[in-house]
Amino acid sequence: MPAWLELLTVAAFGLCIGSFLNVCAYRLPLGGSIVYPASRCTSCGRTLSWFDNVPVISWVVLRGRCRTCGVAVSWQYPLVELITAGLFVLVILLTPPGVLMASRLLLVSILIALFGIDLEHQILPNSITLSGIAIGIALSVFAPPGLKDSLIGAVLGAGILYGIAYGYFLWRREEGMGMGDVKMLAMIGAFLGWKAVLVTLVLSSFAGAFIGVILLGLHKGGMKFALPFGTFLSIGALIAMFAGEPLVTWYAGFL
Ligand SMILES: [Zn+2]
């Protein structure tokens, strides 16, 4: 198969997974099944036919509206599909075929789903984070970072954020960080190893502070819960996955 055709196939596959992640992000927090019933309009309830459910294309053809009732369909759906496709292509280009590639595709999917769910509902479901920890550790037996690094990563990820959460609680007598974040960083450590935990934490704190300052400039006050940390952990972990090694090497150069 020519290289361009291979990448096109991966992109199409990514679009379909992105479409599935949209369904997960919408249904998981509501406690519903992710496979039943078939996709339907959230406004009029009409079941979508396959040609109204083609990733990105249907949204463009229908100009972002439901065919039956005309209600606007959020642009976030095609955006999630495009981002998933883009990241899948990136994984394929940067990873040798094998268990590591499968592990990275899975982690990308999980991070996108958690990003969407945390942004929308301010929760990080145990069904994703806890099973993610188990799967990450299991895959590390067959691929980098290796079992030892993975176990240290899971413990370190949970330990750091639990320590911060506990310290914050002692200081302010209120919960500043949820246990969902603790489990999510443990999951990232299980997949990527302990070095990536540190890179993720630094990057997501920078991203959080950067975007927080911008938002504070736009609105005044009340932003504390509008910025769920899980969304920043997703961004940090994605960068750590693709650029973690060079970043660690670059930073070590200053020491
Ligand atoms: Zn409708």
GROMACS .gro file of N, CA and C and ligand atoms in nm, residues 41 43-44 66 68-69 71, ligand 1:
model
   22
   41CYS      N    1  -3.060   1.227   1.748
   41CYS     CA    2  -3.056   1.370   1.774
   41CYS      C    3  -3.092   1.392   1.920
   43SER      N    4  -3.201   1.649   2.049
   43SER     CA    5  -3.313   1.742   2.063
   43SER      C    6  -3.446   1.675   2.027
   44CYS      N    7  -3.457   1.620   1.904
   44CYS     CA    8  -3.586   1.563   1.861
   44CYS      C    9  -3.591   1.411   1.878
   66CYS      N   10  -2.952   1.944   1.265
   66CYS     CA   11  -3.023   1.817   1.255
   66CYS      C   12  -3.113   1.822   1.132
   68THR      N   13  -3.390   1.669   1.070
   68THR     CA   14  -3.533   1.668   1.101
   68THR      C   15  -3.580   1.796   1.170
   69CYS      N   16  -3.515   1.832   1.282
   69CYS     CA   17  -3.569   1.944   1.361
   69CYS      C   18  -3.489   2.072   1.343
   71VAL      N   19  -3.216   2.171   1.478
   71VAL     CA   20  -3.140   2.222   1.593
   71VAL      C   21  -2.990   2.220   1.560
  256ZN      ZN   22  -3.328   1.677   1.570
   0.00000   0.00000   0.00000
